[in-house]
mmCIF file of C-alpha atoms in Angstrom:
data_model
loop_
_atom_site.group_PDB
_atom_site.id
_atom_site.type_symbol
_atom_site.label_atom_id
_atom_site.label_comp_id
_atom_site.label_asym_id
_atom_site.label_seq_id
_atom_site.Cartn_x
_atom_site.Cartn_y
_atom_site.Cartn_z
ATOM 1 C CA UNK A 1 85.931 117.623 88.937
ATOM 2 C CA UNK A 2 83.327 115.232 90.627
ATOM 3 C CA UNK A 3 84.933 112.072 88.988
ATOM 4 C CA UNK A 4 88.178 113.033 89.999
ATOM 5 C CA UNK A 5 90.469 113.685 87.245
ATOM 6 C CA UNK A 6 93.256 115.870 88.551
ATOM 7 C CA UNK A 7 95.707 118.356 86.509
ATOM 8 C CA UNK A 8 99.045 117.361 85.836
ATOM 9 C CA UNK A 9 101.626 118.197 82.990
ATOM 10 C CA UNK A 10 100.223 116.075 80.321
ATOM 11 C CA UNK A 11 103.475 116.721 78.163
ATOM 12 C CA UNK A 12 106.092 114.806 76.764
ATOM 13 C CA UNK A 13 108.540 113.994 78.570
ATOM 14 C CA UNK A 14 111.301 114.907 76.403
ATOM 15 C CA UNK A 15 111.823 117.164 72.860
ATOM 16 C CA UNK A 16 111.636 113.907 70.811
ATOM 17 C CA UNK A 17 109.566 111.577 72.850
ATOM 18 C CA UNK A 18 106.060 110.439 72.180
ATOM 19 C CA UNK A 19 105.590 109.981 75.926
ATOM 20 C CA UNK A 20 103.629 112.017 78.320
ATOM 21 C CA UNK A 21 102.056 112.142 81.937
ATOM 22 C CA UNK A 22 98.940 111.961 83.372
ATOM 23 C CA UNK A 23 97.708 112.347 87.205
ATOM 24 C CA UNK A 24 94.279 110.725 88.045
ATOM 25 C CA UNK A 25 92.734 110.852 91.497
ATOM 26 C CA UNK A 26 89.767 108.746 91.890
ATOM 27 C CA UNK A 27 86.920 109.398 94.369
ATOM 28 C CA UNK A 28 88.060 106.422 96.628
ATOM 29 C CA UNK A 29 90.786 103.783 96.147
ATOM 30 C CA UNK A 30 88.437 101.101 94.743
ATOM 31 C CA UNK A 31 86.388 103.581 92.480
ATOM 32 C CA UNK A 32 86.144 102.298 88.714
ATOM 33 C CA UNK A 33 88.636 104.071 86.496
ATOM 34 C CA UNK A 34 86.672 104.013 83.600
ATOM 35 C CA UNK A 35 89.731 102.116 81.274
ATOM 36 C CA UNK A 36 89.867 98.768 79.590
ATOM 37 C CA UNK A 37 93.241 97.460 78.477
ATOM 38 C CA UNK A 38 95.201 94.561 77.661
ATOM 39 C CA UNK A 39 98.520 93.345 79.247
ATOM 40 C CA UNK A 40 101.291 92.405 76.630
ATOM 41 C CA UNK A 41 102.295 88.754 76.521
ATOM 42 C CA UNK A 42 106.103 88.978 76.100
ATOM 43 C CA UNK A 43 107.007 92.630 77.823
ATOM 44 C CA UNK A 44 105.715 94.814 80.678
ATOM 45 C CA UNK A 45 103.003 97.355 80.270
ATOM 46 C CA UNK A 46 99.669 97.276 78.955
ATOM 47 C CA UNK A 47 97.924 99.052 75.796
ATOM 48 C CA UNK A 48 94.530 100.655 76.122
ATOM 49 C CA UNK A 49 91.808 99.439 74.704
ATOM 50 C CA UNK A 50 88.614 101.800 75.128
ATOM 51 C CA UNK A 51 88.144 104.427 77.672
ATOM 52 C CA UNK A 52 84.831 105.029 79.204
ATOM 53 C CA UNK A 53 83.019 107.360 81.628
ATOM 54 C CA UNK A 54 84.867 107.979 84.545
ATOM 55 C CA UNK A 55 88.381 109.698 86.129
ATOM 56 C CA UNK A 56 90.480 108.916 82.786
ATOM 57 C CA UNK A 57 87.292 110.357 80.466
ATOM 58 C CA UNK A 58 87.414 113.244 82.654
ATOM 59 C CA UNK A 59 90.610 113.969 82.126
ATOM 60 C CA UNK A 60 90.354 113.551 78.232
ATOM 61 C CA UNK A 61 87.723 116.258 78.659
ATOM 62 C CA UNK A 62 89.857 118.550 80.574
ATOM 63 C CA UNK A 63 93.311 117.992 78.675
ATOM 64 C CA UNK A 64 92.720 118.347 74.852
ATOM 65 C CA UNK A 65 96.128 117.356 73.208
ATOM 66 C CA UNK A 66 96.870 114.983 76.138
ATOM 67 C CA UNK A 67 94.092 112.543 75.869
ATOM 68 C CA UNK A 68 94.487 108.884 76.866
ATOM 69 C CA UNK A 69 93.203 107.321 73.801
ATOM 70 C CA UNK A 70 92.831 103.594 72.422
ATOM 71 C CA UNK A 71 95.805 102.223 71.225
ATOM 72 C CA UNK A 72 98.314 104.160 74.112
ATOM 73 C CA UNK A 73 100.887 102.310 75.876
ATOM 74 C CA UNK A 74 100.770 102.284 79.718
ATOM 75 C CA UNK A 75 104.492 102.146 80.785
ATOM 76 C CA UNK A 76 104.290 103.003 84.327
ATOM 77 C CA UNK A 77 102.051 103.486 87.418
ATOM 78 C CA UNK A 78 103.183 105.347 90.127
ATOM 79 C CA UNK A 79 106.404 104.251 89.377
ATOM 80 C CA UNK A 80 105.873 100.645 88.540
ATOM 81 C CA UNK A 81 106.848 99.206 85.464
ATOM 82 C CA UNK A 82 108.337 95.583 86.339
ATOM 83 C CA UNK A 83 105.016 93.670 84.844
ATOM 84 C CA UNK A 84 101.903 94.666 84.202
ATOM 85 C CA UNK A 85 99.952 92.481 86.948
ATOM 86 C CA UNK A 86 102.279 94.939 89.493
ATOM 87 C CA UNK A 87 101.005 97.975 87.547
ATOM 88 C CA UNK A 88 97.501 96.645 87.864
ATOM 89 C CA UNK A 89 97.939 96.246 91.441
ATOM 90 C CA UNK A 90 99.066 99.705 91.825
ATOM 91 C CA UNK A 91 95.841 100.868 90.026
ATOM 92 C CA UNK A 92 93.640 98.780 92.244
ATOM 93 C CA UNK A 93 95.332 100.025 95.512
ATOM 94 C CA UNK A 94 96.081 103.634 94.683
ATOM 95 C CA UNK A 95 93.357 106.770 94.957
ATOM 96 C CA UNK A 96 96.449 108.828 93.099
ATOM 97 C CA UNK A 97 97.801 107.444 89.998
ATOM 98 C CA UNK A 98 100.757 108.933 87.952
ATOM 99 C CA UNK A 99 100.700 107.741 84.288
ATOM 100 C CA UNK A 100 103.743 107.501 81.927
ATOM 101 C CA UNK A 101 102.157 106.748 78.711
ATOM 102 C CA UNK A 102 103.292 106.277 75.137
ATOM 103 C CA UNK A 103 101.309 107.708 72.588
ATOM 104 C CA UNK A 104 100.204 105.005 69.955
ATOM 105 C CA UNK A 105 101.276 106.710 66.469
ATOM 106 C CA UNK A 106 97.795 106.231 64.885
ATOM 107 C CA UNK A 107 95.672 106.571 68.059
ATOM 108 C CA UNK A 108 92.002 106.257 67.643
ATOM 109 C CA UNK A 109 89.853 109.034 69.132
ATOM 110 C CA UNK A 110 87.450 107.916 71.610
ATOM 111 C CA UNK A 111 83.867 108.084 70.680
ATOM 112 C CA UNK A 112 81.799 110.860 73.039
ATOM 113 C CA UNK A 113 79.121 108.733 73.820
ATOM 114 C CA UNK A 114 79.177 105.166 75.155
ATOM 115 C CA UNK A 115 76.179 102.937 75.552
ATOM 116 C CA UNK A 116 76.949 102.113 78.814
ATOM 117 C CA UNK A 117 76.144 104.340 81.724
ATOM 118 C CA UNK A 118 78.810 103.411 84.226
ATOM 119 C CA UNK A 119 82.657 103.280 83.519
ATOM 120 C CA UNK A 120 84.028 99.875 83.915
ATOM 121 C CA UNK A 121 87.569 99.618 85.537
ATOM 122 C CA UNK A 122 90.788 98.313 84.142
ATOM 123 C CA UNK A 123 90.159 94.980 82.529
ATOM 124 C CA UNK A 124 93.215 92.635 83.181
ATOM 125 C CA UNK A 125 94.417 90.273 80.374
ATOM 126 C CA UNK A 126 96.845 87.632 81.611
ATOM 127 C CA UNK A 127 100.149 87.294 80.269
ATOM 128 C CA UNK A 128 99.704 84.097 78.748
ATOM 129 C CA UNK A 129 98.430 83.557 74.943
ATOM 130 C CA UNK A 130 95.745 81.423 75.884
ATOM 131 C CA UNK A 131 94.983 81.296 79.610
ATOM 132 C CA UNK A 132 91.687 83.631 80.470
ATOM 133 C CA UNK A 133 90.994 85.603 83.770
ATOM 134 C CA UNK A 134 88.084 84.437 85.795
ATOM 135 C CA UNK A 135 85.517 86.210 86.869
ATOM 136 C CA UNK A 136 86.088 88.130 89.914
ATOM 137 C CA UNK A 137 82.834 86.555 91.445
ATOM 138 C CA UNK A 138 84.136 82.872 91.039
ATOM 139 C CA UNK A 139 87.037 80.870 90.908
ATOM 140 C CA UNK A 140 90.526 80.875 92.796
ATOM 141 C CA UNK A 141 91.276 84.529 91.663
ATOM 142 C CA UNK A 142 88.255 85.749 93.516
ATOM 143 C CA UNK A 143 89.433 88.690 95.882
ATOM 144 C CA UNK A 144 92.792 88.924 94.661
ATOM 145 C CA UNK A 145 94.859 91.216 92.604
ATOM 146 C CA UNK A 146 92.944 90.576 89.391
ATOM 147 C CA UNK A 147 89.318 90.654 90.993
ATOM 148 C CA UNK A 148 89.916 93.846 92.820
ATOM 149 C CA UNK A 149 90.986 95.506 89.094
ATOM 150 C CA UNK A 150 88.737 93.448 87.151
ATOM 151 C CA UNK A 151 86.113 95.677 89.438
ATOM 152 C CA UNK A 152 83.121 93.386 88.813
ATOM 153 C CA UNK A 153 83.913 92.696 85.406
ATOM 154 C CA UNK A 154 85.044 89.533 83.690
ATOM 155 C CA UNK A 155 87.695 89.763 81.618
ATOM 156 C CA UNK A 156 88.483 88.533 77.929
ATOM 157 C CA UNK A 157 90.518 86.221 76.293
ATOM 158 C CA UNK A 158 94.000 87.808 74.903
ATOM 159 C CA UNK A 159 93.263 89.631 71.622
ATOM 160 C CA UNK A 160 95.819 87.070 69.620
ATOM 161 C CA UNK A 161 95.876 83.608 70.885
ATOM 162 C CA UNK A 162 99.293 82.165 68.875
ATOM 163 C CA UNK A 163 100.540 79.425 70.964
ATOM 164 C CA UNK A 164 98.484 77.051 69.164
ATOM 165 C CA UNK A 165 100.284 77.212 65.932
ATOM 166 C CA UNK A 166 103.414 75.152 67.233
ATOM 167 C CA UNK A 167 104.008 72.148 68.548
ATOM 168 C CA UNK A 168 107.640 72.921 69.302
ATOM 169 C CA UNK A 169 109.754 75.630 70.653
ATOM 170 C CA UNK A 170 112.506 75.346 68.362
ATOM 171 C CA UNK A 171 113.176 76.685 64.596
ATOM 172 C CA UNK A 172 116.132 74.735 64.300
ATOM 173 C CA UNK A 173 115.058 71.535 62.556
ATOM 174 C CA UNK A 174 115.914 70.914 58.604
ATOM 175 C CA UNK A 175 112.307 71.227 57.488
ATOM 176 C CA UNK A 176 112.236 75.335 57.657
ATOM 177 C CA UNK A 177 110.016 76.791 59.982
ATOM 178 C CA UNK A 178 108.911 75.086 63.211
ATOM 179 C CA UNK A 179 106.333 72.401 62.694
ATOM 180 C CA UNK A 180 103.177 73.894 63.164
ATOM 181 C CA UNK A 181 99.754 72.358 64.230
ATOM 182 C CA UNK A 182 96.766 72.766 61.558
ATOM 183 C CA UNK A 183 96.330 76.053 60.438
ATOM 184 C CA UNK A 184 92.519 76.639 60.728
ATOM 185 C CA UNK A 185 92.545 78.677 57.470
ATOM 186 C CA UNK A 186 94.552 76.266 54.965
ATOM 187 C CA UNK A 187 95.245 73.000 57.039
ATOM 188 C CA UNK A 188 98.826 73.154 56.067
ATOM 189 C CA UNK A 189 102.449 73.170 57.173
ATOM 190 C CA UNK A 190 103.951 76.389 57.296
ATOM 191 C CA UNK A 191 107.284 74.932 55.916
ATOM 192 C CA UNK A 192 105.532 73.443 53.054
ATOM 193 C CA UNK A 193 105.249 76.583 50.684
ATOM 194 C CA UNK A 194 106.478 80.215 50.702
ATOM 195 C CA UNK A 195 103.810 81.024 48.645
ATOM 196 C CA UNK A 196 101.144 80.132 51.703
ATOM 197 C CA UNK A 197 103.343 81.962 53.987
ATOM 198 C CA UNK A 198 103.206 85.442 51.918
ATOM 199 C CA UNK A 199 99.602 84.591 51.495
ATOM 200 C CA UNK A 200 98.854 84.809 55.226
ATOM 201 C CA UNK A 201 100.706 87.226 57.032
ATOM 202 C CA UNK A 202 98.773 87.737 60.351
ATOM 203 C CA UNK A 203 99.797 83.724 60.480
ATOM 204 C CA UNK A 204 103.273 84.431 59.964
ATOM 205 C CA UNK A 205 103.707 87.046 62.440
ATOM 206 C CA UNK A 206 101.798 84.992 65.197
ATOM 207 C CA UNK A 207 104.521 82.310 64.463
ATOM 208 C CA UNK A 208 107.546 84.928 64.864
ATOM 209 C CA UNK A 209 105.728 86.405 67.981
ATOM 210 C CA UNK A 210 105.279 83.151 69.366
ATOM 211 C CA UNK A 211 108.772 81.603 68.410
ATOM 212 C CA UNK A 212 111.152 84.329 67.278
ATOM 213 C CA UNK A 213 113.982 81.552 66.145
ATOM 214 C CA UNK A 214 111.587 80.967 63.324
ATOM 215 C CA UNK A 215 112.214 84.753 61.881
ATOM 216 C CA UNK A 216 115.217 83.450 59.677
ATOM 217 C CA UNK A 217 113.162 80.850 58.101
ATOM 218 C CA UNK A 218 110.234 83.303 57.100
ATOM 219 C CA UNK A 219 110.188 84.178 52.922
ATOM 220 C CA UNK A 220 112.487 86.737 52.121
ATOM 221 C CA UNK A 221 109.797 89.594 51.325
ATOM 222 C CA UNK A 222 108.572 89.782 54.693
ATOM 223 C CA UNK A 223 111.833 89.438 56.290
ATOM 224 C CA UNK A 224 113.015 92.550 54.371
ATOM 225 C CA UNK A 225 109.210 94.221 54.989
ATOM 226 C CA UNK A 226 109.997 97.170 57.346
ATOM 227 C CA UNK A 227 106.596 97.270 58.736
ATOM 228 C CA UNK A 228 106.149 93.748 59.262
ATOM 229 C CA UNK A 229 109.480 94.148 61.104
ATOM 230 C CA UNK A 230 107.659 96.912 63.307
ATOM 231 C CA UNK A 231 104.843 94.585 64.252
ATOM 232 C CA UNK A 232 106.922 91.827 65.263
ATOM 233 C CA UNK A 233 108.671 94.280 67.531
ATOM 234 C CA UNK A 234 105.416 95.559 69.015
ATOM 235 C CA UNK A 235 104.423 92.333 69.983
ATOM 236 C CA UNK A 236 107.950 90.719 70.903
ATOM 237 C CA UNK A 237 110.886 92.425 70.839
ATOM 238 C CA UNK A 238 113.270 89.736 71.186
ATOM 239 C CA UNK A 239 112.315 88.627 67.746
ATOM 240 C CA UNK A 240 114.562 91.458 66.749
ATOM 241 C CA UNK A 241 117.516 89.551 67.454
ATOM 242 C CA UNK A 242 116.473 87.063 64.455
ATOM 243 C CA UNK A 243 115.475 89.880 61.884
ATOM 244 C CA UNK A 244 117.527 90.379 58.611
ATOM 245 C CA UNK A 245 120.845 92.267 58.833
ATOM 246 C CA UNK A 246 119.843 95.005 56.673
ATOM 247 C CA UNK A 247 116.739 95.740 59.295
ATOM 248 C CA UNK A 248 119.009 95.724 62.453
ATOM 249 C CA UNK A 249 121.284 97.962 60.735
ATOM 250 C CA UNK A 250 118.838 100.659 59.951
ATOM 251 C CA UNK A 251 119.247 103.519 62.177
ATOM 252 C CA UNK A 252 115.816 105.030 61.376
ATOM 253 C CA UNK A 253 114.209 101.758 62.065
ATOM 254 C CA UNK A 254 116.125 100.845 65.419
ATOM 255 C CA UNK A 255 115.357 104.618 66.540
ATOM 256 C CA UNK A 256 111.533 103.739 65.602
ATOM 257 C CA UNK A 257 111.842 100.312 67.618
ATOM 258 C CA UNK A 258 113.305 101.825 70.594
ATOM 259 C CA UNK A 259 110.024 103.731 71.265
ATOM 260 C CA UNK A 260 108.172 100.490 70.764
ATOM 261 C CA UNK A 261 110.631 99.060 73.318
ATOM 262 C CA UNK A 262 113.828 100.301 74.507
ATOM 263 C CA UNK A 263 115.173 96.803 74.745
ATOM 264 C CA UNK A 264 115.078 96.884 70.640
ATOM 265 C CA UNK A 265 118.870 98.517 70.992
ATOM 266 C CA UNK A 266 119.818 95.217 72.295
ATOM 267 C CA UNK A 267 119.739 93.813 68.782
ATOM 268 C CA UNK A 268 120.806 96.584 66.624
ATOM 269 C CA UNK A 269 124.260 95.934 64.810
ATOM 270 C CA UNK A 270 127.399 95.893 66.695
ATOM 271 C CA UNK A 271 128.254 99.166 64.894
ATOM 272 C CA UNK A 272 125.035 100.758 66.156
ATOM 273 C CA UNK A 273 125.240 99.745 69.652
ATOM 274 C CA UNK A 274 128.847 101.460 70.066
ATOM 275 C CA UNK A 275 127.979 104.417 67.960
ATOM 276 C CA UNK A 276 127.931 106.911 71.132
ATOM 277 C CA UNK A 277 125.913 109.551 68.901
ATOM 278 C CA UNK A 278 122.999 106.968 67.993
ATOM 279 C CA UNK A 279 123.051 105.488 71.361
ATOM 280 C CA UNK A 280 122.210 108.925 72.500
ATOM 281 C CA UNK A 281 119.578 109.923 70.428
ATOM 282 C CA UNK A 282 117.986 106.737 71.278
ATOM 283 C CA UNK A 283 117.931 107.333 74.757
ATOM 284 C CA UNK A 284 115.889 110.633 73.909
ATOM 285 C CA UNK A 285 112.944 108.218 73.160
ATOM 286 C CA UNK A 286 113.623 106.158 76.324
ATOM 287 C CA UNK A 287 115.736 106.297 79.082
ATOM 288 C CA UNK A 288 115.724 102.450 79.420
ATOM 289 C CA UNK A 289 118.028 102.309 76.725
ATOM 290 C CA UNK A 290 120.532 102.648 79.381
ATOM 291 C CA UNK A 291 120.024 99.267 80.485
ATOM 292 C CA UNK A 292 120.896 97.735 77.587
ATOM 293 C CA UNK A 293 124.097 99.298 76.499
ATOM 294 C CA UNK A 294 127.665 98.084 76.437
ATOM 295 C CA UNK A 295 129.470 97.945 80.076
ATOM 296 C CA UNK A 296 131.842 100.709 78.640
ATOM 297 C CA UNK A 297 128.540 102.998 78.262
ATOM 298 C CA UNK A 298 127.655 102.373 82.191
ATOM 299 C CA UNK A 299 130.840 103.234 83.239
ATOM 300 C CA UNK A 300 131.732 106.565 81.577
ATOM 301 C CA UNK A 301 130.665 109.352 83.468
ATOM 302 C CA UNK A 302 130.670 111.882 80.803
ATOM 303 C CA UNK A 303 128.053 109.569 78.967
ATOM 304 C CA UNK A 304 125.936 108.974 81.724
ATOM 305 C CA UNK A 305 125.789 112.926 82.463
ATOM 306 C CA UNK A 306 124.945 113.186 78.612
ATOM 307 C CA UNK A 307 122.511 110.364 78.545
ATOM 308 C CA UNK A 308 120.608 111.863 81.562
ATOM 309 C CA UNK A 309 120.710 115.338 80.003
ATOM 310 C CA UNK A 310 119.060 114.090 77.113
ATOM 311 C CA UNK A 311 116.312 111.852 78.994
ATOM 312 C CA UNK A 312 116.495 112.530 83.002
ATOM 313 C CA UNK A 313 114.471 108.883 83.282
ATOM 314 C CA UNK A 314 117.765 107.384 82.516
ATOM 315 C CA UNK A 315 118.932 107.647 85.912
ATOM 316 C CA UNK A 316 117.251 104.772 86.856
ATOM 317 C CA UNK A 317 119.343 102.526 84.836
ATOM 318 C CA UNK A 318 122.759 104.247 86.100
ATOM 319 C CA UNK A 319 124.896 102.509 87.896
ATOM 320 C CA UNK A 320 124.420 103.027 91.671
ATOM 321 C CA UNK A 321 127.557 105.341 92.227
ATOM 322 C CA UNK A 322 126.008 107.885 89.251
ATOM 323 C CA UNK A 323 122.880 107.855 91.362
ATOM 324 C CA UNK A 324 125.052 109.251 94.374
ATOM 325 C CA UNK A 325 126.822 111.510 91.739
ATOM 326 C CA UNK A 326 125.525 115.407 92.678
ATOM 327 C CA UNK A 327 126.311 116.479 88.848
ATOM 328 C CA UNK A 328 124.498 113.836 87.325
ATOM 329 C CA UNK A 329 121.013 113.737 89.687
ATOM 330 C CA UNK A 330 121.060 117.376 89.061
ATOM 331 C CA UNK A 331 121.427 117.307 85.602
ATOM 332 C CA UNK A 332 118.922 114.692 85.281
ATOM 333 C CA UNK A 333 116.390 116.450 87.690
ATOM 334 C CA UNK A 334 116.922 119.463 85.410
ATOM 335 C CA UNK A 335 115.490 117.386 82.488
ATOM 336 C CA UNK A 336 112.715 115.829 84.307
ATOM 337 C CA UNK A 337 112.261 116.223 88.277
ATOM 338 C CA UNK A 338 110.729 112.834 88.351
ATOM 339 C CA UNK A 339 113.934 111.791 88.127
ATOM 340 C CA UNK A 340 115.063 112.397 91.513
ATOM 341 C CA UNK A 341 113.107 109.435 92.721
ATOM 342 C CA UNK A 342 116.160 107.238 91.305
ATOM 343 C CA UNK A 343 118.718 109.083 93.389
ATOM 344 C CA UNK A 344 120.188 107.733 96.109
ATOM 345 C CA UNK A 345 118.401 107.794 99.827
ATOM 346 C CA UNK A 346 121.690 110.034 100.844
ATOM 347 C CA UNK A 347 120.632 113.086 98.362
ATOM 348 C CA UNK A 348 117.244 112.548 99.198
ATOM 349 C CA UNK A 349 118.190 113.414 102.799
ATOM 350 C CA UNK A 350 120.561 116.111 101.909
ATOM 351 C CA UNK A 351 118.800 119.468 103.094
ATOM 352 C CA UNK A 352 120.825 121.869 100.748
ATOM 353 C CA UNK A 353 120.828 119.466 97.722
ATOM 354 C CA UNK A 354 116.827 118.785 97.998
ATOM 355 C CA UNK A 355 116.273 122.414 98.186
ATOM 356 C CA UNK A 356 118.478 122.776 95.122
ATOM 357 C CA UNK A 357 116.693 119.887 93.566
ATOM 358 C CA UNK A 358 113.297 121.463 94.331
ATOM 359 C CA UNK A 359 114.207 124.887 93.199
ATOM 360 C CA UNK A 360 115.110 123.211 89.717
ATOM 361 C CA UNK A 361 112.001 121.400 89.611
ATOM 362 C CA UNK A 362 109.250 121.699 92.353
ATOM 363 C CA UNK A 363 107.721 118.484 91.670
ATOM 364 C CA UNK A 364 111.124 116.601 92.421
ATOM 365 C CA UNK A 365 110.494 117.476 96.291
ATOM 366 C CA UNK A 366 107.801 114.348 96.283
ATOM 367 C CA UNK A 367 111.014 112.056 96.261
ATOM 368 C CA UNK A 368 112.777 113.817 99.306
ATOM 369 C CA UNK A 369 113.349 111.915 102.444
ATOM 370 C CA UNK A 370 110.225 111.607 104.885
ATOM 371 C CA UNK A 371 111.834 113.793 107.446
ATOM 372 C CA UNK A 372 112.524 116.594 105.298
ATOM 373 C CA UNK A 373 109.163 116.693 104.361
ATOM 374 C CA UNK A 374 108.022 116.567 107.744
ATOM 375 C CA UNK A 375 109.990 119.234 109.003
ATOM 376 C CA UNK A 376 108.269 122.413 108.905
ATOM 377 C CA UNK A 377 110.952 124.939 108.871
ATOM 378 C CA UNK A 378 112.722 123.459 105.995
ATOM 379 C CA UNK A 379 109.617 122.786 104.034
ATOM 380 C CA UNK A 380 108.874 126.443 104.340
ATOM 381 C CA UNK A 381 112.425 126.900 102.677
ATOM 382 C CA UNK A 382 111.597 124.757 99.842
ATOM 383 C CA UNK A 383 108.244 126.627 99.287
ATOM 384 C CA UNK A 384 109.812 129.891 99.220
ATOM 385 C CA UNK A 385 111.741 128.828 95.905
ATOM 386 C CA UNK A 386 109.213 126.543 94.551
ATOM 387 C CA UNK A 387 105.452 127.248 95.961
ATOM 388 C CA UNK A 388 104.306 123.854 94.218
ATOM 389 C CA UNK A 389 106.503 121.632 96.157
ATOM 390 C CA UNK A 390 103.799 122.486 99.129
ATOM 391 C CA UNK A 391 101.391 119.683 97.762
ATOM 392 C CA UNK A 392 104.279 117.156 98.580
ATOM 393 C CA UNK A 393 104.474 118.164 102.115
ATOM 394 C CA UNK A 394 103.827 115.343 104.890
ATOM 395 C CA UNK A 395 100.415 114.681 105.401
ATOM 396 C CA UNK A 396 100.368 116.217 108.642
ATOM 397 C CA UNK A 397 101.809 119.581 107.723
ATOM 398 C CA UNK A 398 99.518 119.500 104.809
ATOM 399 C CA UNK A 399 96.399 119.492 107.219
ATOM 400 C CA UNK A 400 97.889 121.976 109.728
ATOM 401 C CA UNK A 401 96.351 125.182 108.645
ATOM 402 C CA UNK A 402 98.451 127.478 110.457
ATOM 403 C CA UNK A 403 101.406 125.839 108.621
ATOM 404 C CA UNK A 404 99.508 126.332 105.396
ATOM 405 C CA UNK A 405 98.895 129.894 106.163
ATOM 406 C CA UNK A 406 102.555 130.434 106.822
ATOM 407 C CA UNK A 407 103.532 128.623 103.707
ATOM 408 C CA UNK A 408 101.257 131.387 101.584
ATOM 409 C CA UNK A 409 103.055 134.513 103.253
ATOM 410 C CA UNK A 410 106.194 132.601 102.026
ATOM 411 C CA UNK A 411 105.291 132.105 98.301
ATOM 412 C CA UNK A 412 102.159 134.151 97.364
ATOM 413 C CA UNK A 413 101.508 131.610 94.371
ATOM 414 C CA UNK A 414 100.908 128.580 97.045
#
C-alpha cells in the first residue's frame, strides 16, 4: 500500500502462544509509523497505547485477525529486545520493521476514524516513573534517539507514577509496609490499617510494583487474589518472588504469568522449576523461559532439543555449543525459521546446511552469511527449493534483472 504496510505471516509463533509477527515497510526511514506507546519501567518492551493513520493502521486494514491493537505488547523490533530504548532506536533508524508482538488478553479494538489527519510516530515514554521526556525541539535530548522517535510530538508522563508514595527502598522495618509518604487520597500511612489498604487497591498495587519486598505485608485478601497478583506481574515481575506460596505453586497461574514475562518462571515454586513437563509447557508460551531455568536443563541435549521443538526461539537462550549443533538448530528452524538468527556463524556459512534450512523455511535464509546471500549460483540453488528466499538475496543480486529472470526460471513461484 501507499503507506507501506508490507505483508507478513501475522500468525502466532506457536500453537499455544499469543504472539504474532508483523512486518511494516515505511515509505522512508524517518516516516511516521502511526503508533503511540508507553515503555515499561521494570522490563523490556512497550505497550501499544493507540494506532493512528499510517503504516501500522494500513497493516491492520489488510490483515484482519492480526491487527496491532491497544494494549498489545511489543516484545521485539528487528531482533532487538534488550530494552525499550534500543527498540525505539531500531524503529527510528530502519525502513523495514519486523515486530514480535504479544496479544493483550482483552485488547481494545481501534476506532475506525481519528480526529487527527496525520499519524503520529512512536511516542517514547521514559523508563523512570517520574521523569518526563522533553519535546524534541528543546532540551538536551533534541536530535537524539528520543527526539528522532517522537517525530515532533512531545511525550507525556508515564501512566502510573508510583515512586512518590515511598520514602524507603526496604520493607524490612517492623511497622509493616514501608513508611509511605502522604497518600493523596487519605493522608494515612499505608501500614496504619489493613482496612485502608483493602480499600485502595490501586495504591497497594503501586506500592508493590515500586517496592516488591513490601508484598508480604500486604493484607492477605489481596495476597491471595489471583487477579491482583497478575496485575503485579504485568507491572513488575520481580515482585512475584514475594508472592504467597500458594500463588507460586499454582501451575496455571505461573503459565499465565510467563505469557506476561518469561522471568516469572524464576519465581515459581522449586517443585515447578524442576518439573520437566511443566517447564516445557511454559516454553511453548515464551522461549525466553530457557534463560531462567536451572543449569541442569541448560546442559541437557535432550531437553534443549525438546525445548526448541516447542518454541524455536528458545535457541537464543541455549548454550553456545547447542547453537552450533546441527540437530538442535534444524529442529528450531522447523518450528520457527526466525530462530536461525541465533545459530552459530559457522552454520550460517555452511552451504549445505543453509540449503537444508531454507528448504525447511525460506524466511530463514535472511540470516545466512553475507557471502552466501551474495553468491549467485548458491542463491539459485536455494530459490529452486524455496522461492520466497529470493527476497533475502544480497542487494546487488536483487537489483540484477538478469539474475532475477534466471531465478524465475529456477522456481516459477518467484
